[in-house]
Amino acid sequence: MKKTIIISALGAMFMASCADEFNTNNYPVDRPARLAEYAYLNDYQPLKSYVDHNKNANFKLGVGTTASNYLKKQLEYALVNSNFEETEPGNCMKMGSVVNDRGEMNFGTVSEYVNAATDAGLSVYGHTLAWHAQQPVKWLTSLLKDKELDIDPDAKIEVEVYKQDWTKAGGYSMWGQFPEAITTGPVVDGKGLTMTTSGTIPNFWELQYMVADGISLEEGAEYLLRIELSGTPKSDNLHFVIGAWGNDIKTGVIDFNENLETRDIKFTASAAVGGVHMLVQSGDYAGSYTIKGVTLYKLETPAMEVEQEIYYQDWTKAGGYSMWGQFPAGVTSGPVVDNNGLTLTSTGTTSGFWELQYMVADGLQFKEGVDYVLKINVKGNPASDNLHYVVGAWGNDVKTGVLDFKDEWATKTVRFTSTGDLNGVHILLQSGDYVGTYTVKDVQVCEIVKMNSIPLTPEQKKDTLTWAMDKWISGMMEACDGKVKAWDVVNEAIGQGEKLTDGFYALQHGKEGDTENFFWQDYLGDLDYVRSAVAMARFYGPEDIKLFINDYNLESDWDDNLKVKSLINWIGKWESDGITKIDGIGSQMHISCYADKAVQERKKAAIENMLKLLAASGKLVRISELDMGYVDANGKDVITAEMTEDQHKEMAALYNWIIQKYFEIIPVSQQWGICQWCITDAPADSGWRKNQPVGLWDSEYYRKHVYAGFATGLAGKPYEPGK
């Protein structure tokens, strides 16, 4: 369908004064007769001429633009300048378009676009300063990575993995090879493990014995074996072997003298090996030497221990007690839960303290060999130093002991190592030998993780991202040079699923596995996210800047406009500090015209209700991203190529109705304007509503019926098809 073309030659450069003028030379003589139906559009003037600024002094007619197309100063440039008063870029001002993965900011396109539009007499509306989508996710997440410890990378710490104290061994029972003519084997006493020989043998290795055994090594790990010894006479040639049978890992000699000293042997395990031993071979030594002890250390890069929570039970919010317990009659009827915590009162004792026991935590999972920390916040009257606890699964106690408490809250901490991979681990308190009342406020279990870096605290993450936001907003405001007076300061903050206790929607937040978006509010907080963006925009922007919160589905009919109600409620929260000021609300009206009249009337009622709620908010009101598709009677989106003339005219009538309702309901003092989001219909490869009739012009820049509906709406007149 060819309609009125806006220019006489596509692809040429145009002055704004000649754009959107009908030229009869653009109608080939062989056009189908039905195109006469669009001839009435020839009589329409550029859209902005229909805005009566005497009646609607503050109103701005805007349009969404693609910066790259506009900056060509060709077709789109001419159309925008001749038809609209305000332009809003779809993407070029978003953070993801300006900031790369390294945090480098390039505002070149922003400055060029702002200057071109303002030089053409248009105002520029900024979109957007803070949003979760189209962000430099890689850079922002890199700012939150763990902080490397300030350590010498070549430094090592000694982590003990094996120890044999021969002063406490009680006797020698390990493997040895002792030639009968020399000795009958080592002797153990309070001084250590002593070998005495009266002569030597030709092969020193024929006298050998274990001083350590049952060691497991990790592939590639560095180790230090430390041996304490002394002897008379001294020697510099005591042979040793570290390894498993058939796999010598380290061999060599060490020295000793009359004084007890340590000797260190360093080595690296070339493979994971179990059953490793240390042999001493001294067939070429005559005399007596004593080994006091052998200790093996794993050499590790210095690391910090970090507690990572794996379980938390707040008994002040539990609502009741329903976990397992054993409560002897006459002692107590079981714990009681209220807002103070989990309280147990006993008036007598049992024959065994374990006969009164109950769970304060359950369903934990432990990993073998991993260290854990249990923290219990408890108080009671009278005080006690004998509150028994058990950490474990049935039949497998990992840690038992006693805690003390006083009559004021204190967190008691217990550290332990899991003896296996365990599921269904619980924590029991046993107090059958206590008479009185004690209360458990909360229970926390953390896994001890060793790392060479430490996670940033929530406060550090907030500070870091506040810096990043400040860098971004200050850079944007400098690039705009005070020429952009209005902004979507925050875009699409309100969620539409989870409701808070006040009945309004919560803010949107990140979901596990989402690597495409970055939700600032997850780190800055629901309040400070918006307050920070507003404060920075006002600090760096022009004095007369206007700041809007922009969102979609504010005209939702399925939840009685709860989203716009929620947004207005959140604005009240953000402004409750007495400092933050939000000037306006933008409604992204990405809507459809419905063939089903009942559905359409329901949608229109919700739009009208939205406008009334926005008017009552007292804020400036902007329809920020208005575009429209068509849904047939079967609920299916109709693509542009299949649209009928009647359907186009229904859309024109709806545009007319929306614009007139805006002028009718929104007070003049609160009117900011309406921004048509799509100039032309969306092509098949569009990233936005592809193949849908969303434009006021078709894909070849000819006016459509909706142009007339839009123009008459601006003029405050009803739409009459064909007129």
XYZ file of C-alpha atoms in Angstrom:
723
model
C 0.000 0.000 0.000
C 1.584 3.270 -1.106
C 0.452 6.365 0.717
C 1.602 9.942 0.766
C 5.367 9.959 0.541
C 7.214 12.441 2.693
C 9.811 13.558 0.167
C 10.405 13.718 -3.536
C 13.622 11.644 -3.780
C 14.664 8.967 -1.261
C 18.247 8.982 -0.074
C 18.896 12.679 -0.782
C 19.719 15.317 1.788
C 16.700 17.369 2.897
C 16.089 20.602 4.660
C 13.552 20.369 7.491
C 11.284 22.881 5.770
C 10.586 20.594 2.807
C 10.200 17.295 4.661
C 6.846 15.500 4.685
C 5.517 17.527 1.780
C 3.370 15.692 -0.725
C 4.743 15.650 -4.252
C 2.449 14.383 -7.000
C 5.464 13.253 -8.982
C 5.746 10.353 -6.537
C 2.524 8.768 -7.781
C 3.147 6.602 -10.827
C 0.267 6.672 -13.303
C -0.274 2.937 -12.907
C -1.040 3.011 -9.159
C -4.020 0.874 -8.149
C -7.198 2.847 -7.875
C -7.629 1.879 -4.224
C -4.772 4.213 -3.306
C -7.231 7.018 -3.754
C -8.431 6.010 -0.286
C -5.250 7.585 1.100
C -5.467 10.816 -0.855
C -7.133 12.569 2.085
C -3.831 12.300 3.971
C -2.363 14.812 1.503
C -4.280 17.511 3.300
C -2.654 16.847 6.688
C 0.122 19.087 7.932
C 3.182 17.913 9.889
C 2.089 16.470 13.236
C 3.532 19.154 15.487
C 1.371 21.795 13.807
C -1.667 20.207 15.510
C -0.392 20.872 19.030
C -2.171 23.911 20.487
C 0.421 25.409 22.793
C -1.982 28.110 23.867
C -4.063 25.378 25.551
C -1.291 22.899 26.298
C 1.668 25.116 26.997
C 4.007 22.469 28.399
C 3.197 19.674 25.969
C 6.000 18.250 23.823
C 5.402 15.948 20.901
C 8.229 13.455 20.809
C 9.443 10.541 18.753
C 11.822 7.664 19.298
C 14.757 7.689 16.920
C 17.731 5.602 15.927
C 20.756 7.829 16.394
C 22.679 6.386 13.457
C 19.773 7.031 11.065
C 19.147 10.513 12.391
C 22.805 11.494 12.138
C 22.868 10.644 8.423
C 20.746 13.807 8.034
C 18.713 12.237 5.312
C 15.195 10.843 5.330
C 14.617 10.175 9.011
C 16.348 13.388 10.023
C 14.010 15.433 7.818
C 10.877 13.612 8.964
C 11.716 13.947 12.662
C 12.587 17.618 12.462
C 9.449 18.576 10.516
C 6.933 16.537 12.549
C 8.148 16.522 16.143
C 9.358 18.806 18.911
C 11.325 16.347 21.004
C 13.462 13.353 20.094
C 14.467 10.395 22.228
C 17.156 7.927 21.166
C 16.279 4.275 21.459
C 19.725 3.026 22.455
C 22.644 5.407 22.115
C 22.264 6.872 25.611
C 22.009 3.513 27.364
C 25.004 2.459 29.415
C 25.661 -0.666 27.370
C 26.056 1.473 24.234
C 28.631 3.762 25.836
C 30.663 1.650 28.276
C 32.728 -1.335 27.112
C 33.811 -4.458 28.995
C 36.800 -2.608 30.478
C 34.762 0.300 31.799
C 35.952 2.683 29.087
C 33.317 5.253 28.150
C 32.824 6.683 24.666
C 30.236 9.463 24.508
C 31.039 10.472 20.930
C 27.709 9.392 19.432
C 25.805 10.902 22.359
C 27.377 14.337 21.894
C 26.959 14.254 18.116
C 23.292 13.250 18.417
C 22.457 15.843 21.078
C 24.151 18.630 19.131
C 22.488 17.665 15.838
C 19.012 17.546 17.381
C 19.304 20.745 19.393
C 20.817 22.567 16.413
C 17.707 21.514 14.473
C 15.511 23.116 17.135
C 14.435 19.941 18.917
C 14.669 19.156 22.596
C 16.322 15.844 23.504
C 14.838 13.506 26.073
C 17.467 11.299 27.749
C 16.919 7.549 27.904
C 18.160 6.172 30.300
C 20.501 6.712 33.268
C 19.781 3.651 35.421
C 18.392 0.335 34.184
C 19.037 -3.374 34.560
C 19.114 -4.179 30.820
C 21.643 -3.177 28.162
C 24.323 -2.697 30.786
C 28.079 -3.377 30.588
C 27.531 -6.522 32.645
C 31.064 -7.840 32.258
C 32.615 -4.648 33.602
C 30.123 -4.171 36.419
C 30.468 -7.738 37.636
C 34.255 -7.477 37.445
C 34.058 -4.635 39.963
C 32.471 -7.047 42.428
C 35.008 -9.853 42.163
C 36.785 -11.089 45.261
C 39.584 -8.906 46.547
C 43.002 -10.509 46.178
C 44.893 -10.830 49.445
C 47.918 -8.597 49.766
C 50.474 -11.383 50.095
C 53.805 -12.508 48.703
C 52.868 -15.072 46.004
C 56.122 -16.925 46.740
C 55.416 -17.160 50.446
C 54.124 -20.472 51.795
C 52.422 -21.530 54.963
C 52.874 -24.902 56.600
C 49.665 -26.897 57.020
C 50.186 -29.997 59.136
C 48.886 -33.181 57.480
C 50.719 -35.895 59.473
C 52.477 -36.153 62.817
C 54.230 -39.017 64.632
C 55.442 -38.179 68.154
C 57.806 -41.023 69.049
C 58.107 -39.837 72.661
C 54.489 -40.948 73.180
C 54.363 -43.972 70.901
C 54.654 -46.588 73.683
C 56.546 -49.005 71.454
C 57.698 -49.813 67.933
C 55.501 -51.971 65.726
C 56.194 -50.661 62.222
C 58.028 -52.540 59.475
C 61.790 -52.835 59.692
C 64.768 -54.782 58.283
C 67.397 -55.331 60.941
C 70.490 -57.503 60.253
C 70.965 -59.773 63.273
C 74.648 -59.008 63.664
C 73.995 -55.297 64.135
C 70.805 -54.673 66.064
C 67.496 -56.131 67.054
C 65.550 -53.014 66.052
C 64.784 -49.534 67.420
C 63.755 -48.961 71.021
C 61.035 -46.496 72.055
C 61.108 -44.624 75.360
C 60.252 -41.169 76.626
C 63.051 -39.653 74.565
C 61.893 -41.003 71.220
C 62.819 -43.773 68.801
C 66.467 -44.862 69.321
C 68.614 -47.025 67.045
C 71.936 -48.317 68.400
C 74.447 -50.190 66.242
C 77.905 -51.558 67.125
C 79.150 -51.882 63.577
C 78.415 -51.345 59.921
C 77.400 -53.505 56.971
C 78.502 -53.277 53.312
C 75.076 -52.160 52.076
C 73.596 -49.368 54.175
C 70.058 -50.069 52.895
C 70.048 -53.519 54.468
C 69.297 -51.848 57.777
C 66.107 -49.844 57.293
C 62.936 -49.138 59.221
C 59.850 -46.919 59.064
C 59.575 -43.765 61.113
C 56.321 -42.678 59.411
C 53.608 -44.497 57.485
C 50.070 -44.203 56.074
C 50.548 -40.777 54.522
C 48.445 -39.583 51.554
C 49.861 -37.083 49.079
C 48.095 -34.865 46.532
C 49.363 -34.626 42.965
C 51.400 -31.499 42.356
C 51.345 -30.435 46.016
C 54.491 -29.232 47.765
C 55.446 -30.801 51.084
C 57.946 -30.316 53.886
C 58.890 -33.240 56.097
C 60.421 -32.152 59.401
C 62.350 -34.691 61.487
C 63.707 -34.036 65.035
C 66.789 -36.032 65.915
C 70.123 -36.194 67.696
C 72.922 -38.762 68.094
C 76.410 -39.716 69.206
C 78.643 -39.737 67.342
C 77.340 -37.115 64.979
C 76.871 -37.942 61.313
C 76.284 -36.154 58.025
C 75.145 -39.245 56.173
C 71.856 -40.604 57.544
C 70.006 -42.003 54.543
C 66.222 -41.695 54.037
C 63.556 -42.689 51.512
C 60.122 -41.067 51.205
C 57.654 -42.977 49.050
C 55.470 -46.036 48.636
C 56.717 -49.505 47.721
C 58.108 -49.313 44.214
C 57.638 -45.538 44.053
C 60.428 -43.529 45.634
C 59.342 -39.892 45.765
C 62.329 -38.435 47.572
C 65.674 -39.933 48.648
C 68.764 -38.377 50.201
C 70.779 -37.904 53.358
C 70.474 -35.699 56.436
C 72.896 -34.854 59.208
C 72.608 -34.816 63.005
C 74.767 -34.088 66.052
C 74.595 -34.424 69.812
C 72.027 -31.637 70.223
C 68.356 -32.190 69.402
C 67.622 -30.291 66.180
C 65.191 -30.393 63.282
C 65.987 -31.179 59.677
C 63.642 -30.191 56.826
C 63.114 -32.169 53.641
C 61.101 -30.505 50.849
C 59.566 -32.371 47.923
C 56.693 -32.261 45.418
C 54.316 -35.133 44.860
C 54.305 -36.055 41.164
C 51.057 -37.994 41.571
C 48.337 -38.674 44.095
C 49.761 -41.436 46.277
C 48.442 -43.239 49.351
C 50.278 -45.385 51.898
C 53.405 -43.252 51.748
C 56.116 -43.956 54.351
C 59.507 -42.607 55.432
C 62.344 -45.113 55.792
C 65.616 -44.439 57.590
C 68.599 -46.496 56.344
C 71.700 -46.511 58.585
C 73.695 -49.679 57.855
C 76.884 -47.595 57.415
C 76.597 -45.940 60.855
C 77.976 -47.160 64.150
C 76.603 -45.423 67.210
C 73.294 -44.333 68.680
C 70.803 -41.795 67.335
C 67.286 -40.856 68.456
C 64.329 -39.607 66.412
C 61.983 -37.598 68.588
C 59.239 -36.989 66.004
C 58.305 -36.734 62.349
C 55.848 -34.130 61.022
C 54.684 -33.638 57.453
C 53.390 -30.245 56.287
C 51.678 -29.310 53.057
C 53.074 -26.030 51.753
C 50.242 -23.753 50.668
C 49.951 -20.219 49.395
C 48.698 -18.053 52.242
C 44.929 -18.059 52.310
C 42.196 -16.526 54.401
C 39.482 -18.530 56.046
C 36.041 -17.228 55.117
C 32.789 -18.310 56.690
C 30.114 -19.080 54.097
C 26.666 -19.567 55.555
C 24.983 -22.866 54.651
C 22.155 -22.803 57.187
C 20.271 -20.232 59.226
C 17.247 -20.595 61.489
C 15.765 -17.457 63.042
C 13.636 -18.769 65.873
C 12.117 -15.340 66.507
C 10.275 -15.707 63.189
C 9.641 -19.440 63.140
C 5.945 -19.247 63.991
C 6.083 -22.407 66.093
C 8.054 -25.528 66.990
C 7.494 -28.655 64.950
C 10.891 -30.417 65.014
C 11.706 -33.675 66.807
C 12.049 -33.667 70.583
C 12.217 -35.988 73.577
C 10.621 -34.394 76.641
C 10.241 -36.507 79.802
C 6.951 -36.040 81.603
C 7.186 -33.746 84.580
C 10.194 -31.890 83.256
C 8.850 -29.863 80.354
C 6.199 -30.022 77.685
C 8.570 -28.922 74.969
C 9.961 -25.628 73.710
C 7.771 -22.602 73.055
C 8.376 -20.208 70.136
C 7.545 -16.500 70.213
C 9.217 -13.315 69.005
C 11.945 -13.774 71.627
C 13.024 -17.099 70.166
C 12.822 -20.768 71.143
C 12.350 -21.090 74.910
C 12.557 -24.193 77.073
C 11.617 -24.211 80.748
C 12.311 -27.186 82.998
C 11.346 -27.578 86.654
C 13.428 -30.662 87.356
C 16.259 -32.826 86.107
C 16.410 -36.256 84.472
C 18.602 -39.217 85.343
C 20.644 -38.557 82.214
C 20.950 -35.121 80.608
C 20.383 -36.696 77.172
C 16.864 -37.795 78.158
C 15.644 -34.242 77.483
C 16.710 -33.313 73.981
C 15.292 -31.463 70.980
C 16.358 -30.183 67.576
C 17.228 -26.563 66.940
C 18.410 -27.231 63.357
C 17.838 -29.989 60.823
C 18.427 -30.974 57.198
C 22.054 -29.867 56.914
C 24.570 -31.384 54.514
C 28.232 -31.848 55.421
C 31.229 -32.802 53.289
C 33.934 -35.081 54.620
C 37.024 -33.320 55.906
C 35.495 -29.863 55.625
C 35.579 -27.487 58.588
C 32.360 -25.927 59.855
C 31.363 -23.369 62.457
C 28.201 -23.578 64.562
C 26.895 -20.364 66.103
C 24.072 -20.373 68.648
C 22.701 -17.139 70.102
C 21.406 -18.031 73.565
C 20.600 -16.633 77.010
C 18.945 -18.012 80.147
C 18.153 -17.691 83.826
C 19.859 -19.006 85.821
C 23.151 -18.959 83.944
C 24.767 -22.272 83.061
C 28.098 -23.575 81.818
C 26.759 -27.016 80.942
C 24.303 -26.857 78.022
C 24.987 -30.029 76.047
C 24.831 -30.156 72.261
C 25.158 -32.786 69.551
C 25.940 -32.098 65.871
C 25.382 -35.089 63.625
C 23.047 -37.516 61.924
C 21.375 -40.403 63.698
C 24.106 -42.838 64.687
C 26.897 -40.528 63.570
C 27.844 -37.790 66.010
C 30.189 -35.319 64.320
C 30.659 -33.028 67.311
C 29.441 -33.071 70.910
C 30.181 -30.778 73.797
C 28.792 -28.180 76.167
C 28.043 -24.470 75.912
C 27.667 -21.814 78.568
C 25.151 -18.983 78.679
C 24.264 -16.034 80.858
C 21.188 -13.848 81.297
C 22.044 -11.695 78.263
C 22.281 -12.600 74.585
C 25.611 -13.999 73.477
C 26.624 -16.027 70.429
C 28.441 -19.234 71.228
C 30.756 -20.613 68.551
C 31.886 -24.187 67.967
C 34.277 -25.268 65.215
C 34.489 -28.847 63.985
C 35.439 -31.040 61.020
C 32.962 -33.333 59.323
C 33.863 -37.009 59.590
C 32.086 -37.922 56.340
C 29.716 -36.879 53.574
C 26.500 -36.561 55.550
C 22.915 -35.654 54.743
C 20.137 -34.882 57.173
C 22.475 -33.516 59.831
C 20.776 -32.004 62.852
C 21.750 -30.060 65.964
C 20.342 -31.251 69.281
C 20.324 -29.458 72.609
C 20.288 -31.724 75.688
C 19.459 -30.083 79.012
C 18.072 -32.760 81.281
C 20.442 -31.655 84.052
C 19.317 -28.009 83.961
C 16.536 -26.381 85.964
C 15.425 -22.983 84.702
C 14.596 -21.208 81.460
C 16.797 -20.579 78.468
C 16.052 -19.173 75.002
C 17.705 -19.788 71.639
C 17.398 -16.758 69.363
C 18.973 -18.143 66.190
C 21.224 -20.886 64.870
C 23.757 -20.467 62.071
C 26.103 -22.966 60.448
C 28.911 -21.820 58.144
C 31.352 -23.734 56.001
C 34.960 -22.635 56.410
C 36.390 -21.901 52.989
C 40.037 -21.150 52.440
C 40.788 -18.754 49.629
C 43.539 -16.527 48.341
C 41.017 -13.752 47.892
C 38.221 -12.494 50.050
C 34.710 -11.581 48.894
C 33.766 -7.939 49.106
C 31.357 -7.148 51.888
C 27.891 -5.855 50.946
C 29.048 -2.398 52.032
C 32.126 -2.583 49.793
C 30.030 -3.712 46.826
C 27.632 -0.843 47.393
C 30.479 1.680 47.605
C 32.092 0.303 44.445
C 28.896 0.407 42.385
C 28.021 3.854 43.707
C 31.383 4.971 42.337
C 30.624 3.292 38.982
C 27.208 4.930 38.747
C 28.718 8.302 39.623
C 31.355 7.882 36.908
C 28.676 6.961 34.371
C 26.176 9.710 35.169
C 28.786 12.443 35.509
C 30.275 11.427 32.154
C 26.864 11.436 30.469
C 25.948 14.848 31.828
C 29.268 16.290 30.714
C 28.764 14.852 27.202
C 25.294 16.408 26.972
C 26.679 19.807 27.987
C 23.484 20.842 29.776
C 21.390 20.504 26.600
C 19.340 17.515 27.769
C 16.841 18.840 30.295
C 14.768 15.709 30.953
C 15.702 12.107 31.655
C 14.407 8.668 32.431
C 16.529 8.600 35.566
C 15.443 5.018 36.351
C 13.879 2.624 33.879
C 11.655 -0.387 34.600
C 12.350 -0.763 38.313
C 8.979 -2.203 39.345
C 8.406 -5.948 39.218
C 5.070 -7.544 38.401
C 5.110 -10.795 40.313
C 6.126 -10.749 43.953
C 3.990 -8.587 46.207
C 5.211 -6.997 49.401
C 3.317 -7.100 52.676
C 1.728 -3.749 51.812
C 0.123 -5.358 48.741
C 2.220 -3.506 46.169
C 4.685 -5.048 43.757
C 8.304 -5.436 44.797
C 11.124 -4.088 42.658
C 12.639 -6.302 40.001
C 15.695 -8.270 41.115
C 18.210 -10.582 39.520
C 17.504 -14.275 39.099
C 19.994 -17.119 39.290
C 21.544 -17.839 35.922
C 20.700 -14.449 34.416
C 23.927 -13.199 32.854
C 22.297 -10.721 30.462
C 21.115 -8.148 33.005
C 22.624 -6.282 35.911
C 20.288 -5.246 38.715
C 21.838 -2.323 40.571
C 19.188 -2.582 43.275
C 20.548 -5.989 44.296
C 23.620 -4.193 45.636
C 22.596 -0.584 46.283
C 19.267 -1.508 47.861
C 15.718 -0.769 46.755
C 15.789 2.747 48.182
C 19.356 3.913 47.583
C 19.380 2.607 43.994
C 16.921 5.267 42.911
C 17.962 7.907 45.436
C 21.601 7.674 44.287
C 20.724 7.995 40.600
C 18.473 10.988 41.298
C 21.080 12.709 43.470
C 23.836 12.264 40.873
C 21.659 13.449 37.995
C 20.757 16.603 39.904
C 24.351 17.214 40.987
C 25.903 16.835 37.536
C 22.962 17.871 35.353
C 21.545 21.303 34.497
C 19.740 23.225 37.237
C 16.367 22.899 35.492
C 16.646 19.139 34.920
C 13.463 17.044 35.135
C 13.712 13.416 36.226
C 11.179 10.702 35.383
C 10.674 7.124 36.475
C 9.776 5.187 33.341
C 8.023 1.804 33.271
C 5.808 -0.492 31.221
C 2.420 -2.166 31.803
C 1.199 0.775 33.848
C -2.040 0.469 31.849
C -2.419 -3.204 32.881
C -6.049 -4.313 33.067
C -5.409 -7.813 34.469
C -4.365 -6.544 37.908
C -6.488 -3.396 38.180
C -3.523 -1.133 37.353
C -1.576 -2.461 40.326
C 1.748 -1.720 38.651
C 1.112 2.025 38.342
C -0.252 2.039 41.881
C 2.926 0.280 43.005
C 5.135 2.770 41.163
C 3.385 5.710 42.790
C 3.763 4.002 46.177
C 7.487 3.433 45.576
C 7.975 7.062 44.576
C 6.564 7.968 47.971
C 9.146 5.710 49.610
C 12.030 7.112 47.575
C 11.012 10.671 48.373
C 10.399 9.974 52.076
C 13.967 11.017 52.908
C 12.953 14.624 52.272
C 15.809 15.046 49.807
C 14.995 12.924 46.785
C 12.664 14.560 44.277
C 11.186 12.758 41.289
C 9.488 15.087 38.820
C 7.510 12.793 36.600
C 6.301 9.382 35.520
C 6.716 7.922 32.058
C 4.310 5.255 30.815
C 5.623 2.927 28.122
C 2.395 2.248 26.272
C 3.390 -0.609 23.997
C -0.210 -1.564 23.380
C -2.449 -3.300 20.853
C -5.789 -2.601 19.242
C -8.156 -5.567 19.749
C -10.766 -6.874 17.340
C -12.619 -8.310 20.341
C -14.677 -5.315 21.449
C -15.141 -6.559 25.008
C -11.374 -6.933 25.397
C -10.793 -3.525 23.846
C -13.219 -1.798 26.195
C -11.502 -3.444 29.171
C -8.130 -2.225 27.911
C -9.439 1.297 27.370
C -10.917 1.401 30.873
C -7.505 0.465 32.302
C -5.763 3.151 30.218
C -8.212 5.746 31.443
C -7.768 4.593 35.044
C -3.979 4.788 34.639
C -4.216 8.391 33.466
C -6.418 9.271 36.429
C -3.960 7.689 38.854
C -1.055 9.518 37.221
C -2.925 12.804 37.392
C -3.678 12.231 41.085
C 0.027 11.630 41.771
C 0.754 15.297 41.132
C 3.766 14.341 38.994
C 4.510 15.326 35.432
C 3.019 12.724 33.100
C 4.603 11.499 29.903
C 3.396 8.772 27.557
C 6.925 7.758 26.837
C 6.977 4.961 24.264
C 3.620 4.826 22.505
C 3.256 2.261 19.743
C 0.479 -0.090 18.670
C -0.068 -3.459 17.043
C -3.304 -5.242 16.154
C -4.751 -8.444 17.695
C -7.465 -10.300 15.804
C -10.577 -11.950 17.217
C -8.602 -15.150 17.861
C -6.060 -13.331 19.993
C -3.313 -13.473 17.355
C -1.028 -10.596 16.410
C -1.677 -9.501 12.842
C 1.432 -8.848 10.767
C 1.573 -5.701 8.671
C 1.190 -7.441 5.321
C -2.108 -8.990 6.439
C -3.694 -5.848 7.901
C -7.010 -4.724 6.370
C -8.038 -1.124 5.784
C -10.700 -1.404 8.496
C -8.113 -2.652 10.988
C -5.820 0.277 10.195
C -8.729 2.635 10.795
C -9.570 0.966 14.129
C -5.991 1.641 15.190
C -6.305 5.271 14.057
C -9.423 5.680 16.188
C -7.653 4.222 19.232
C -4.687 6.565 18.835
C -7.156 9.456 18.637
C -8.943 8.318 21.794
C -5.719 7.892 23.817
C -4.388 11.327 22.935
C -7.683 13.046 23.670
C -7.945 11.218 27.009
C -4.458 12.419 27.891
C -5.463 16.043 27.303
C -8.792 15.519 29.074
C -7.455 13.864 32.242
C -3.926 15.185 32.743
C -3.906 18.800 34.023
C -2.005 21.236 31.837
C 0.532 21.840 34.613
C 1.339 18.095 34.667
C 1.524 17.553 30.934
C 4.985 16.773 29.626
C 4.030 15.154 26.341
C 3.605 12.047 24.237
C 6.419 10.217 22.480
C 5.546 8.015 19.487
C 8.092 5.213 19.754
C 8.140 3.892 16.176
C 8.306 6.103 13.104
C 7.663 3.273 10.657
C 6.291 -0.251 10.730
C 8.732 -2.846 12.046
C 10.556 -4.942 9.431
C 10.763 -8.734 9.612
C 14.277 -8.616 11.096
C 13.468 -5.993 13.707
C 14.396 -6.575 17.308
C 11.224 -4.783 18.364
C 7.704 -6.047 17.522
C 8.919 -7.418 14.196
C 6.487 -7.488 11.290
C 3.943 -5.439 13.220
C 2.195 -2.210 12.058
C 3.640 -0.075 14.851
C 4.524 3.067 12.857
C 2.629 6.187 11.826
C 4.344 5.748 8.456
C 4.798 2.493 6.597
C 8.190 0.959 5.841
C 8.552 3.172 2.749
C 7.747 6.318 4.714
C 4.181 6.828 3.424
C 1.570 8.102 5.862
C -0.958 5.594 7.177
C -4.502 6.016 8.492
C -3.063 6.135 11.999
C -1.332 9.381 11.037
C -4.755 10.969 10.708
C -5.923 9.466 14.022
C -2.814 10.804 15.760
C -3.099 14.270 14.187
C -6.799 14.691 14.980
C -6.150 13.542 18.542
C -3.528 16.267 18.934
C -6.001 18.766 17.476
C -8.692 17.684 19.939
C -11.022 16.509 17.169
C -12.649 13.117 16.578
C -11.178 10.818 13.972
C -13.386 10.325 10.928
C -12.046 7.679 8.534
C -11.131 9.154 5.187
C -11.349 12.741 6.433
